[in-house]
């Protein structure tokens, strides 16, 4: 197991036991493993970003892992070797997995180096996306050169201060030199795809992965990963304007500069999405519009892979028998409150009717009607607040549609965002709580089970793939001890050990982008 700094005691006010069992279970399992006498190892930790995740600090200051803090740097000061991979933020799992393989394989492979240090200029290296790549277009004279000459960035290595703990210049990724993956969001499904191609049985990748290399991966930890897909993709599709013009504008803007000068590199150059020579913005946009359309409509991107349907194919992949898997779930929503109208709210509604406005002296109607309405709602004689709000929203959407508005106001659902959710995540959290889409490919699951979410991913999707096997993570240490005694670690490998859920942590909090004092780091970084 990896070296782990003992955790401090968790503050029950900031991390209440009844709401954050996942964190408490993690602490307990780590402490039990320490008590078993398992010493620290020097296996590097690889941080894998999720959908929209970037490599270099955005605008020079914002890290994906940590925001204005740098979690990779914090972990390295504790004695860990940390590797941060830089991959396509909205790319498919296939493309992202190939980039990770190229970046890790490149480290020290041709002698010391093959990686960047924190703050250094980023370096491009070759990446092989395999045969039969969906970007290949035989009618386009730019192929196969676009794929043959594809590039990715070198990984960034954070070394501990002590020279004895730093990554050896002789270290190369292999069965003897394994890695731990810590993955956020789509990062988890990307690594599952990577582990699948490491089996060495996919002919598209046999030129770069000859034989089974799954034992190059020691463990995988997934935080808020959409193992079964996420309905946030449906939310986004519901509010996007018709046509792909805004998407083409976005992709063109991000890809207009040369790669070292891009603020937000999409890593889509092998799709023909980059500037040719001294093209103007308009010329480039017109030329790549068909490329963007083909890439998007072919669902060769993170939106496609993270959808409920996109996760079905990935769920067919079995976990590696050589790897430990750990999952943790998060929920940033609460049940829709069963609220009733106050006297003031009743009077506010009656004031909309001119005649009643004059007759309602001193707000007497509200004072009389409010308790009557409260009793009628509780008895079921009148609809509850959520049903009324659903009706109002449906009527509003009908008229907005007639006026030509493309966006629809989400219907209220069984769950709504917690007050401390990152404001940017409140809208998708609310909308996901109101979707009633039957989950395809998830046998036996009802739509209501997908209502709780962390603002981006449905909580039910985070514990592991449909096929699993998903195990109770609170039993891992005990099962590990039994497996060691039996000299059979296959008893604990190749299983998804779910450490349960946390209710004060949204999708941004999971990577250290804390927006509320109720969610704090429990490591003394």
Short mmCIF file of C-alpha atoms in Angstrom, two decimals:
data_model
loop_
_atom_site.label_atom_id
_atom_site.label_comp_id
_atom_site.label_asym_id
_atom_site.label_seq_id
_atom_site.Cartn_x
_atom_site.Cartn_y
_atom_site.Cartn_z
CA UNK A 1 0.00 0.00 0.00
CA UNK A 2 1.08 3.60 -0.51
CA UNK A 3 2.65 5.67 2.20
CA UNK A 4 -0.08 7.53 4.06
CA UNK A 5 0.40 10.35 6.53
CA UNK A 6 -1.77 9.65 9.59
CA UNK A 7 -4.94 11.69 9.50
CA UNK A 8 -5.80 14.21 12.14
CA UNK A 9 -9.03 13.77 14.07
CA UNK A 10 -11.96 15.02 12.05
CA UNK A 11 -13.99 17.91 13.39
CA UNK A 12 -17.55 16.57 13.93
CA UNK A 13 -18.98 20.01 13.15
CA UNK A 14 -17.32 20.31 9.75
CA UNK A 15 -17.49 16.60 8.93
CA UNK A 16 -20.50 15.16 10.80
CA UNK A 17 -20.41 11.39 11.02
CA UNK A 18 -23.99 10.99 9.87
CA UNK A 19 -23.32 12.88 6.65
CA UNK A 20 -19.72 12.05 5.78
CA UNK A 21 -19.32 8.36 6.42
CA UNK A 22 -17.03 8.04 3.40
CA UNK A 23 -14.29 10.21 4.90
CA UNK A 24 -14.61 8.54 8.28
CA UNK A 25 -14.48 5.09 6.71
CA UNK A 26 -11.37 6.08 4.76
CA UNK A 27 -9.68 7.26 7.95
CA UNK A 28 -10.61 4.06 9.77
CA UNK A 29 -9.37 1.79 6.97
CA UNK A 30 -6.06 3.64 6.73
CA UNK A 31 -5.54 3.40 10.48
CA UNK A 32 -6.28 -0.33 10.43
CA UNK A 33 -3.80 -0.87 7.60
CA UNK A 34 -1.15 1.02 9.58
CA UNK A 35 -1.86 -1.19 12.57
CA UNK A 36 -1.23 -4.23 10.38
CA UNK A 37 2.37 -3.06 10.08
CA UNK A 38 2.32 -2.48 6.34
CA UNK A 39 5.20 -0.11 5.73
CA UNK A 40 5.22 2.82 3.34
CA UNK A 41 6.23 2.36 -0.28
CA UNK A 42 7.56 4.82 -2.82
CA UNK A 43 5.03 4.17 -5.56
CA UNK A 44 4.23 7.42 -7.40
CA UNK A 45 0.73 8.88 -7.22
CA UNK A 46 -0.74 9.95 -10.56
CA UNK A 47 -3.46 12.61 -10.40
CA UNK A 48 -5.96 12.30 -13.25
CA UNK A 49 -8.34 15.24 -13.91
CA UNK A 50 -11.97 14.87 -14.88
CA UNK A 51 -14.04 16.37 -17.66
CA UNK A 52 -13.00 19.96 -18.43
CA UNK A 53 -9.85 19.46 -16.36
CA UNK A 54 -6.75 21.30 -17.46
CA UNK A 55 -3.03 20.62 -17.14
CA UNK A 56 -1.03 23.77 -16.51
CA UNK A 57 -2.55 26.16 -13.95
CA UNK A 58 -5.34 28.06 -15.68
CA UNK A 59 -4.35 31.71 -16.20
CA UNK A 60 -1.16 30.79 -14.39
CA UNK A 61 -2.80 30.58 -10.96
CA UNK A 62 -5.74 28.14 -10.84
CA UNK A 63 -4.85 24.47 -10.38
CA UNK A 64 -7.34 21.75 -11.24
CA UNK A 65 -6.38 19.91 -8.06
CA UNK A 66 -6.64 22.54 -5.35
CA UNK A 67 -7.80 25.70 -7.08
CA UNK A 68 -5.62 28.52 -5.76
CA UNK A 69 -3.80 25.92 -3.68
CA UNK A 70 -1.68 23.16 -5.21
CA UNK A 71 -2.63 19.74 -3.85
CA UNK A 72 0.13 18.02 -5.82
CA UNK A 73 2.70 20.28 -4.19
CA UNK A 74 1.13 19.68 -0.79
CA UNK A 75 1.34 15.91 -1.21
CA UNK A 76 4.94 16.10 -2.39
CA UNK A 77 5.93 18.03 0.73
CA UNK A 78 4.58 15.09 2.73
CA UNK A 79 7.03 12.78 0.98
CA UNK A 80 5.05 11.50 -1.99
CA UNK A 81 6.16 11.51 -5.61
CA UNK A 82 3.21 13.01 -7.47
CA UNK A 83 2.72 12.94 -11.23
CA UNK A 84 0.11 15.20 -12.82
CA UNK A 85 -0.98 14.16 -16.31
CA UNK A 86 -2.16 16.77 -18.81
CA UNK A 87 -4.86 15.40 -21.09
CA UNK A 88 -7.69 16.56 -23.35
CA UNK A 89 -10.26 18.30 -21.14
CA UNK A 90 -13.30 17.35 -23.25
CA UNK A 91 -11.83 14.39 -25.13
CA UNK A 92 -13.07 10.82 -25.21
CA UNK A 93 -11.78 8.24 -22.76
CA UNK A 94 -9.87 6.63 -25.61
CA UNK A 95 -7.93 9.78 -26.46
CA UNK A 96 -7.30 10.66 -22.81
CA UNK A 97 -6.12 7.12 -22.01
CA UNK A 98 -3.66 7.18 -24.92
CA UNK A 99 -2.27 10.50 -23.73
CA UNK A 100 -1.78 9.18 -20.20
CA UNK A 101 -0.02 6.09 -21.50
CA UNK A 102 2.31 8.20 -23.63
CA UNK A 103 3.11 10.59 -20.78
CA UNK A 104 3.86 7.92 -18.19
CA UNK A 105 5.72 5.68 -20.62
CA UNK A 106 7.92 8.63 -21.64
CA UNK A 107 9.29 9.27 -18.14
CA UNK A 108 13.01 8.34 -18.06
CA UNK A 109 12.43 5.97 -21.00
CA UNK A 110 15.27 7.43 -23.07
CA UNK A 111 17.42 8.38 -20.13
CA UNK A 112 16.73 10.70 -17.20
CA UNK A 113 13.95 13.15 -17.96
CA UNK A 114 10.92 12.89 -20.17
CA UNK A 115 8.81 14.93 -17.78
CA UNK A 116 8.35 18.56 -16.78
CA UNK A 117 8.92 20.09 -13.38
CA UNK A 118 6.32 22.37 -11.75
CA UNK A 119 6.42 25.85 -13.26
CA UNK A 120 8.66 24.84 -16.18
CA UNK A 121 7.74 25.41 -19.80
CA UNK A 122 5.52 22.63 -21.10
CA UNK A 123 7.04 20.15 -23.55
CA UNK A 124 5.23 18.33 -26.36
CA UNK A 125 5.91 14.64 -27.03
CA UNK A 126 4.51 12.12 -29.54
CA UNK A 127 1.33 10.21 -28.73
CA UNK A 128 -0.01 7.17 -30.56
CA UNK A 129 -3.82 7.06 -30.64
CA UNK A 130 -3.88 3.56 -32.12
CA UNK A 131 -5.25 2.18 -35.35
CA UNK A 132 -8.79 2.72 -36.62
CA UNK A 133 -9.08 6.01 -34.82
CA UNK A 134 -12.47 7.67 -35.46
CA UNK A 135 -10.76 10.89 -36.56
CA UNK A 136 -9.23 9.21 -39.61
CA UNK A 137 -10.78 10.44 -42.85
CA UNK A 138 -9.48 8.76 -45.99
CA UNK A 139 -10.97 11.55 -48.11
CA UNK A 140 -8.99 14.20 -46.22
CA UNK A 141 -5.42 14.57 -47.55
CA UNK A 142 -4.29 15.73 -44.09
CA UNK A 143 -4.59 12.11 -42.91
CA UNK A 144 -2.86 9.95 -41.83
CA UNK A 145 -0.26 12.64 -41.06
CA UNK A 146 -2.48 14.33 -38.44
CA UNK A 147 -2.59 11.12 -36.42
CA UNK A 148 0.97 10.04 -37.17
CA UNK A 149 2.32 13.36 -35.89
CA UNK A 150 -0.05 13.78 -32.93
CA UNK A 151 1.40 15.33 -29.78
CA UNK A 152 0.58 15.50 -26.10
CA UNK A 153 2.24 17.28 -23.20
CA UNK A 154 4.78 15.72 -20.91
CA UNK A 155 3.57 14.85 -17.43
CA UNK A 156 4.58 17.06 -14.51
CA UNK A 157 6.53 15.39 -11.70
CA UNK A 158 6.41 16.84 -8.18
CA UNK A 159 9.34 15.48 -6.19
CA UNK A 160 9.51 15.51 -2.38
CA UNK A 161 12.10 17.82 -0.79
CA UNK A 162 14.26 14.93 0.47
CA UNK A 163 16.48 13.62 -2.32
CA UNK A 164 16.14 10.05 -1.03
CA UNK A 165 12.38 10.15 -1.64
CA UNK A 166 12.51 11.63 -5.13
CA UNK A 167 11.75 9.76 -8.32
CA UNK A 168 14.83 7.82 -9.35
CA UNK A 169 16.29 8.76 -12.74
CA UNK A 170 16.25 5.02 -13.45
CA UNK A 171 12.50 4.73 -12.77
CA UNK A 172 10.43 3.74 -15.79
CA UNK A 173 6.80 2.71 -15.67
CA UNK A 174 6.62 -1.09 -15.66
CA UNK A 175 5.44 -4.11 -13.67
CA UNK A 176 8.29 -3.46 -11.24
CA UNK A 177 7.58 0.27 -11.06
CA UNK A 178 3.84 0.54 -10.64
CA UNK A 179 1.71 3.64 -10.08
CA UNK A 180 -1.28 4.61 -7.97
CA UNK A 181 -4.01 6.53 -9.82
CA UNK A 182 -6.16 9.05 -7.95
CA UNK A 183 -8.91 10.10 -10.31
CA UNK A 184 -11.57 12.76 -10.19
CA UNK A 185 -14.82 12.46 -12.13
CA UNK A 186 -14.18 11.31 -15.73
CA UNK A 187 -10.59 10.63 -14.73
CA UNK A 188 -11.84 7.38 -13.20
CA UNK A 189 -13.52 6.13 -16.36
CA UNK A 190 -10.49 7.20 -18.39
CA UNK A 191 -8.26 5.01 -16.24
CA UNK A 192 -10.69 2.12 -16.54
CA UNK A 193 -10.36 2.47 -20.32
CA UNK A 194 -6.57 2.64 -19.99
CA UNK A 195 -6.50 -0.52 -17.88
CA UNK A 196 -8.64 -2.26 -20.49
CA UNK A 197 -6.23 -1.46 -23.33
CA UNK A 198 -3.35 -2.47 -21.04
CA UNK A 199 -4.74 -6.02 -21.32
CA UNK A 200 -3.03 -6.09 -24.70
CA UNK A 201 -5.91 -7.79 -26.54
CA UNK A 202 -7.24 -4.81 -28.51
CA UNK A 203 -5.70 -4.96 -32.00
CA UNK A 204 -5.97 -1.18 -32.35
CA UNK A 205 -3.23 -0.82 -29.73
CA UNK A 206 -1.05 -3.91 -30.17
CA UNK A 207 1.72 -1.82 -31.73
CA UNK A 208 2.15 0.21 -28.54
CA UNK A 209 0.98 -2.29 -25.91
CA UNK A 210 2.36 -5.72 -26.82
CA UNK A 211 1.02 -8.12 -24.22
CA UNK A 212 -0.73 -7.68 -20.90
CA UNK A 213 0.51 -4.71 -18.86
CA UNK A 214 -2.34 -4.40 -16.38
CA UNK A 215 0.05 -5.22 -13.54
CA UNK A 216 1.68 -1.83 -14.12
CA UNK A 217 -1.19 -0.33 -12.08
CA UNK A 218 -1.13 -0.86 -8.32
CA UNK A 219 -4.37 0.87 -7.37
CA UNK A 220 -7.12 3.15 -8.61
CA UNK A 221 -9.03 5.60 -6.41
CA UNK A 222 -12.06 7.29 -7.95
CA UNK A 223 -13.74 10.36 -6.48
CA UNK A 224 -17.14 11.32 -7.86
CA UNK A 225 -16.62 9.22 -10.99
CA UNK A 226 -19.64 8.58 -13.26
CA UNK A 227 -19.07 4.83 -13.49
CA UNK A 228 -22.65 4.35 -14.67
CA UNK A 229 -22.79 7.67 -16.53
CA UNK A 230 -24.30 10.99 -15.49
CA UNK A 231 -27.52 12.80 -16.37
CA UNK A 232 -25.74 16.16 -16.39
CA UNK A 233 -25.07 15.52 -20.08
CA UNK A 234 -28.83 15.54 -20.65
CA UNK A 235 -29.15 18.76 -18.65
CA UNK A 236 -26.55 20.45 -20.84
CA UNK A 237 -28.15 19.20 -24.05
CA UNK A 238 -31.51 20.57 -22.88
CA UNK A 239 -30.16 24.11 -22.52
CA UNK A 240 -27.85 24.23 -25.54
CA UNK A 241 -29.14 26.29 -28.46
CA UNK A 242 -30.04 24.41 -31.65
CA UNK A 243 -27.18 23.90 -34.04
CA UNK A 244 -23.47 23.73 -33.32
CA UNK A 245 -22.43 27.31 -34.05
CA UNK A 246 -21.61 28.16 -30.40
CA UNK A 247 -19.58 24.96 -30.10
CA UNK A 248 -17.65 25.72 -33.30
CA UNK A 249 -16.92 29.22 -31.97
CA UNK A 250 -15.70 27.82 -28.64
CA UNK A 251 -13.46 25.19 -30.23
CA UNK A 252 -12.05 27.67 -32.74
CA UNK A 253 -11.26 30.21 -30.03
CA UNK A 254 -9.52 27.64 -27.82
CA UNK A 255 -7.49 26.18 -30.71
CA UNK A 256 -6.57 29.36 -32.62
CA UNK A 257 -3.15 29.94 -31.08
CA UNK A 258 -0.22 27.53 -31.27
CA UNK A 259 -0.34 24.93 -28.52
CA UNK A 260 2.25 26.53 -26.20
CA UNK A 261 0.29 29.79 -26.32
CA UNK A 262 -3.20 28.45 -25.73
CA UNK A 263 -4.93 29.46 -22.53
CA UNK A 264 -7.13 26.34 -22.62
CA UNK A 265 -5.75 23.60 -24.85
CA UNK A 266 -8.44 21.17 -26.05
CA UNK A 267 -5.91 18.61 -27.40
CA UNK A 268 -8.00 18.15 -30.56
CA UNK A 269 -5.31 18.85 -33.18
CA UNK A 270 -5.36 15.25 -34.41
CA UNK A 271 -9.00 15.86 -35.37
CA UNK A 272 -7.82 18.59 -37.74
CA UNK A 273 -8.89 21.23 -35.25
CA UNK A 274 -6.03 23.71 -35.29
CA UNK A 275 -4.94 26.78 -37.21
CA UNK A 276 -3.17 26.45 -40.55
CA UNK A 277 -0.43 29.00 -41.10
CA UNK A 278 -1.66 32.57 -40.82
CA UNK A 279 -5.36 31.84 -41.21
CA UNK A 280 -7.73 34.44 -39.84
CA UNK A 281 -10.24 33.40 -37.22
CA UNK A 282 -13.02 33.35 -39.82
CA UNK A 283 -11.00 31.25 -42.26
CA UNK A 284 -10.08 28.73 -39.60
CA UNK A 285 -13.64 28.54 -38.33
CA UNK A 286 -15.03 27.87 -41.79
CA UNK A 287 -12.42 25.18 -42.47
CA UNK A 288 -12.80 23.22 -39.22
CA UNK A 289 -16.60 23.46 -38.91
CA UNK A 290 -17.09 20.04 -40.51
CA UNK A 291 -14.35 18.54 -38.33
CA UNK A 292 -16.05 19.83 -35.19
CA UNK A 293 -19.43 18.58 -36.40
CA UNK A 294 -18.06 15.10 -37.11
CA UNK A 295 -16.27 14.96 -33.78
CA UNK A 296 -19.38 16.03 -31.87
CA UNK A 297 -22.05 14.05 -33.73
CA UNK A 298 -19.88 10.94 -33.59
CA UNK A 299 -19.94 11.30 -29.77
CA UNK A 300 -16.16 10.99 -29.68
CA UNK A 301 -15.89 13.26 -26.66
CA UNK A 302 -16.38 13.40 -22.93
CA UNK A 303 -20.06 14.28 -23.15
CA UNK A 304 -20.70 11.10 -25.09
CA UNK A 305 -18.57 8.87 -22.87
CA UNK A 306 -20.00 10.31 -19.65
CA UNK A 307 -23.65 9.95 -20.64
CA UNK A 308 -25.76 7.06 -19.39
CA UNK A 309 -25.57 5.43 -22.81
CA UNK A 310 -21.87 6.15 -23.15
CA UNK A 311 -21.14 4.32 -19.91
CA UNK A 312 -22.82 1.13 -21.10
CA UNK A 313 -19.91 0.08 -23.33
CA UNK A 314 -17.33 0.86 -20.65
CA UNK A 315 -19.26 -1.17 -18.10
CA UNK A 316 -18.53 -4.27 -20.17
CA UNK A 317 -14.84 -4.02 -19.20
CA UNK A 318 -13.83 -6.20 -16.27
CA UNK A 319 -11.55 -4.78 -13.57
CA UNK A 320 -7.92 -5.83 -13.59
CA UNK A 321 -7.14 -8.79 -11.31
CA UNK A 322 -3.82 -7.09 -10.49
CA UNK A 323 -5.28 -3.83 -9.21
CA UNK A 324 -6.92 -2.53 -6.04
CA UNK A 325 -9.95 -0.30 -6.69
CA UNK A 326 -11.46 2.17 -4.23
CA UNK A 327 -14.48 4.39 -4.85
CA UNK A 328 -16.07 7.20 -2.89
CA UNK A 329 -19.45 8.84 -3.43
CA UNK A 330 -20.70 12.34 -2.76
CA UNK A 331 -24.10 14.01 -2.53
CA UNK A 332 -24.70 17.76 -2.51
CA UNK A 333 -28.49 17.67 -2.66
CA UNK A 334 -31.26 17.30 -0.09
CA UNK A 335 -34.87 16.12 -0.43
CA UNK A 336 -37.29 18.74 -1.71
CA UNK A 337 -38.79 20.34 1.42
CA UNK A 338 -42.47 19.82 2.08
CA UNK A 339 -43.10 23.52 2.59
CA UNK A 340 -46.45 25.28 2.97
CA UNK A 341 -47.46 28.86 2.28
CA UNK A 342 -47.27 31.49 4.99
CA UNK A 343 -49.93 34.13 5.51
CA UNK A 344 -47.68 36.72 3.89
CA UNK A 345 -47.17 34.54 0.82
CA UNK A 346 -50.91 33.94 0.48
CA UNK A 347 -51.55 37.68 0.70
CA UNK A 348 -48.82 38.31 -1.86
CA UNK A 349 -50.63 36.05 -4.32
CA UNK A 350 -54.02 37.64 -3.58
CA UNK A 351 -52.52 41.08 -4.19
CA UNK A 352 -52.15 40.09 -7.84
CA UNK A 353 -55.96 40.27 -8.10
CA UNK A 354 -57.02 43.96 -7.99
CA UNK A 355 -60.42 43.37 -6.36
CA UNK A 356 -59.00 41.22 -3.57
CA UNK A 357 -56.19 43.67 -3.00
CA UNK A 358 -58.74 46.23 -1.79
CA UNK A 359 -60.93 43.77 0.10
CA UNK A 360 -58.04 42.12 1.95
CA UNK A 361 -57.85 44.69 4.74
CA UNK A 362 -54.98 44.02 7.11
CA UNK A 363 -54.12 40.81 5.28
CA UNK A 364 -57.00 38.98 6.93
CA UNK A 365 -57.48 36.58 4.00
CA UNK A 366 -53.92 35.29 4.32
CA UNK A 367 -54.22 34.82 8.06
CA UNK A 368 -57.37 32.75 7.59
CA UNK A 369 -56.40 30.82 4.46
CA UNK A 370 -52.80 29.91 5.40
CA UNK A 371 -53.69 27.41 8.17
CA UNK A 372 -56.54 26.01 6.06
CA UNK A 373 -54.20 25.46 3.11
CA UNK A 374 -51.59 23.92 5.40
CA UNK A 375 -54.10 21.37 6.70
CA UNK A 376 -55.43 20.63 3.21
CA UNK A 377 -51.94 20.05 1.80
CA UNK A 378 -50.94 17.76 4.64
CA UNK A 379 -54.13 15.74 4.26
CA UNK A 380 -53.63 15.39 0.52
CA UNK A 381 -56.68 17.43 -0.41
CA UNK A 382 -54.44 19.99 -2.14
CA UNK A 383 -51.17 19.43 -4.05
CA UNK A 384 -47.84 19.89 -2.30
CA UNK A 385 -45.42 22.69 -3.11
CA UNK A 386 -43.34 20.64 -5.54
CA UNK A 387 -46.41 19.68 -7.57
CA UNK A 388 -47.51 23.32 -7.78
CA UNK A 389 -44.01 24.43 -8.78
CA UNK A 390 -43.92 21.69 -11.42
CA UNK A 391 -47.19 22.99 -12.89
CA UNK A 392 -45.94 26.60 -12.89
CA UNK A 393 -42.67 25.55 -14.57
CA UNK A 394 -44.49 23.49 -17.20
CA UNK A 395 -46.78 26.40 -18.08
CA UNK A 396 -43.81 28.78 -18.24
CA UNK A 397 -41.89 26.41 -20.53
CA UNK A 398 -44.92 26.12 -22.82
CA UNK A 399 -45.11 29.87 -23.30
CA UNK A 400 -41.33 30.26 -23.58
CA UNK A 401 -41.37 27.64 -26.31
CA UNK A 402 -44.07 29.52 -28.19
CA UNK A 403 -41.92 32.64 -27.97
CA UNK A 404 -39.03 30.80 -29.60
CA UNK A 405 -36.78 30.30 -26.59
CA UNK A 406 -34.66 27.16 -26.96
CA UNK A 407 -33.85 26.67 -23.26
CA UNK A 408 -36.28 25.03 -20.89
CA UNK A 409 -36.55 25.76 -17.18
CA UNK A 410 -35.75 22.49 -15.36
CA UNK A 411 -38.61 20.88 -13.49
CA UNK A 412 -38.27 20.62 -9.71
CA UNK A 413 -37.29 17.16 -8.61
CA UNK A 414 -37.15 15.03 -5.52
CA UNK A 415 -33.79 16.60 -4.65
CA UNK A 416 -32.55 20.19 -4.67
CA UNK A 417 -29.03 21.61 -4.04
CA UNK A 418 -27.73 22.16 -0.55
CA UNK A 419 -27.29 25.85 0.37
CA UNK A 420 -23.48 25.49 0.48
CA UNK A 421 -23.09 24.10 -3.06
CA UNK A 422 -20.76 26.02 -5.36
CA UNK A 423 -23.13 28.48 -7.12
CA UNK A 424 -21.94 27.32 -10.54
CA UNK A 425 -23.10 23.80 -9.66
CA UNK A 426 -26.48 24.77 -8.24
CA UNK A 427 -28.23 24.85 -11.61
CA UNK A 428 -27.14 21.38 -12.81
CA UNK A 429 -27.74 19.96 -9.32
CA UNK A 430 -31.31 21.29 -9.39
CA UNK A 431 -31.91 20.16 -12.97
CA UNK A 432 -30.51 16.66 -12.39
CA UNK A 433 -32.83 16.31 -9.41
CA UNK A 434 -35.81 16.83 -11.71
CA UNK A 435 -34.96 14.58 -14.65
CA UNK A 436 -37.16 11.54 -15.14
CA UNK A 437 -35.13 9.79 -17.82
CA UNK A 438 -35.10 6.01 -17.38
CA UNK A 439 -31.46 4.98 -17.03
CA UNK A 440 -30.59 2.83 -20.07
CA UNK A 441 -28.22 -0.04 -19.53
CA UNK A 442 -28.62 0.04 -15.75
CA UNK A 443 -30.82 -2.94 -15.08
CA UNK A 444 -33.16 -2.73 -12.13
CA UNK A 445 -32.51 0.95 -11.45
CA UNK A 446 -35.30 3.50 -11.40
CA UNK A 447 -34.99 7.13 -12.49
CA UNK A 448 -35.60 8.36 -8.93
CA UNK A 449 -32.36 6.71 -7.81
CA UNK A 450 -30.44 9.13 -10.02
CA UNK A 451 -31.89 12.28 -8.41
CA UNK A 452 -29.27 12.71 -5.62
CA UNK A 453 -26.08 14.18 -7.09
CA UNK A 454 -23.01 16.28 -6.35
CA UNK A 455 -23.79 18.95 -8.93
CA UNK A 456 -22.26 17.04 -11.86
CA UNK A 457 -22.49 13.30 -11.24
CA UNK A 458 -25.36 11.21 -9.87
CA UNK A 459 -24.46 9.78 -6.47
CA UNK A 460 -25.75 6.34 -7.45
CA UNK A 461 -23.24 6.23 -10.30
CA UNK A 462 -20.14 6.74 -8.17
CA UNK A 463 -19.82 3.46 -6.28
CA UNK A 464 -18.62 1.47 -9.29
CA UNK A 465 -19.64 -0.04 -12.63
CA UNK A 466 -22.87 -1.95 -13.09
CA UNK A 467 -21.05 -5.28 -13.30
CA UNK A 468 -18.86 -4.44 -10.30
CA UNK A 469 -18.18 -6.35 -8.22
CA UNK A 470 -18.83 -3.60 -5.65
CA UNK A 471 -17.76 -4.43 -2.11
CA UNK A 472 -18.25 -2.75 1.26
CA UNK A 473 -15.11 -0.66 1.74
CA UNK A 474 -15.43 -0.76 5.51
CA UNK A 475 -14.33 -4.40 5.32
CA UNK A 476 -11.27 -3.85 3.13
CA UNK A 477 -8.57 -3.88 5.83
CA UNK A 478 -9.95 -7.04 7.41
CA UNK A 479 -10.26 -8.75 4.03
CA UNK A 480 -6.73 -7.65 3.13
CA UNK A 481 -5.39 -9.20 6.31
CA UNK A 482 -7.16 -12.47 5.47
CA UNK A 483 -5.82 -12.36 1.91
CA UNK A 484 -2.26 -11.86 3.15
CA UNK A 485 -2.66 -14.76 5.57
CA UNK A 486 -3.96 -16.94 2.74
CA UNK A 487 -1.20 -15.71 0.42
CA UNK A 488 -3.91 -14.87 -2.11
CA UNK A 489 -4.28 -11.16 -2.87
CA UNK A 490 -6.76 -11.96 -5.64
CA UNK A 491 -9.31 -12.04 -2.82
CA UNK A 492 -9.14 -8.24 -2.58
CA UNK A 493 -7.93 -7.16 -6.02
CA UNK A 494 -10.22 -6.65 -8.99
CA UNK A 495 -13.06 -5.44 -6.77
CA UNK A 496 -14.49 -1.97 -6.26
CA UNK A 497 -14.22 -1.22 -2.55
CA UNK A 498 -16.82 1.47 -1.95
CA UNK A 499 -16.07 3.67 1.05
CA UNK A 500 -19.61 5.11 1.03
CA UNK A 501 -20.86 8.67 0.63
CA UNK A 502 -20.31 12.20 1.92
CA UNK A 503 -22.97 14.89 2.07
CA UNK A 504 -21.05 18.14 2.67
CA UNK A 505 -18.81 17.83 -0.39
CA UNK A 506 -19.83 18.85 -3.91
CA UNK A 507 -18.05 18.08 -7.19
CA UNK A 508 -15.63 21.00 -6.82
CA UNK A 509 -14.88 20.33 -3.16
CA UNK A 510 -13.64 16.86 -4.10
CA UNK A 511 -10.54 18.34 -5.73
CA UNK A 512 -9.90 20.93 -3.05
CA UNK A 513 -11.83 23.84 -4.56
CA UNK A 514 -13.49 24.62 -1.25
CA UNK A 515 -16.21 27.25 -1.32
CA UNK A 516 -17.71 26.89 2.13
CA UNK A 517 -16.08 26.71 5.58
CA UNK A 518 -18.19 23.61 6.32
CA UNK A 519 -15.96 21.71 3.90
CA UNK A 520 -12.30 21.73 4.84
CA UNK A 521 -9.19 19.74 4.09
CA UNK A 522 -8.48 17.20 6.79
CA UNK A 523 -4.83 16.80 5.83
CA UNK A 524 -2.42 19.25 7.46
CA UNK A 525 -1.02 20.44 4.12
#
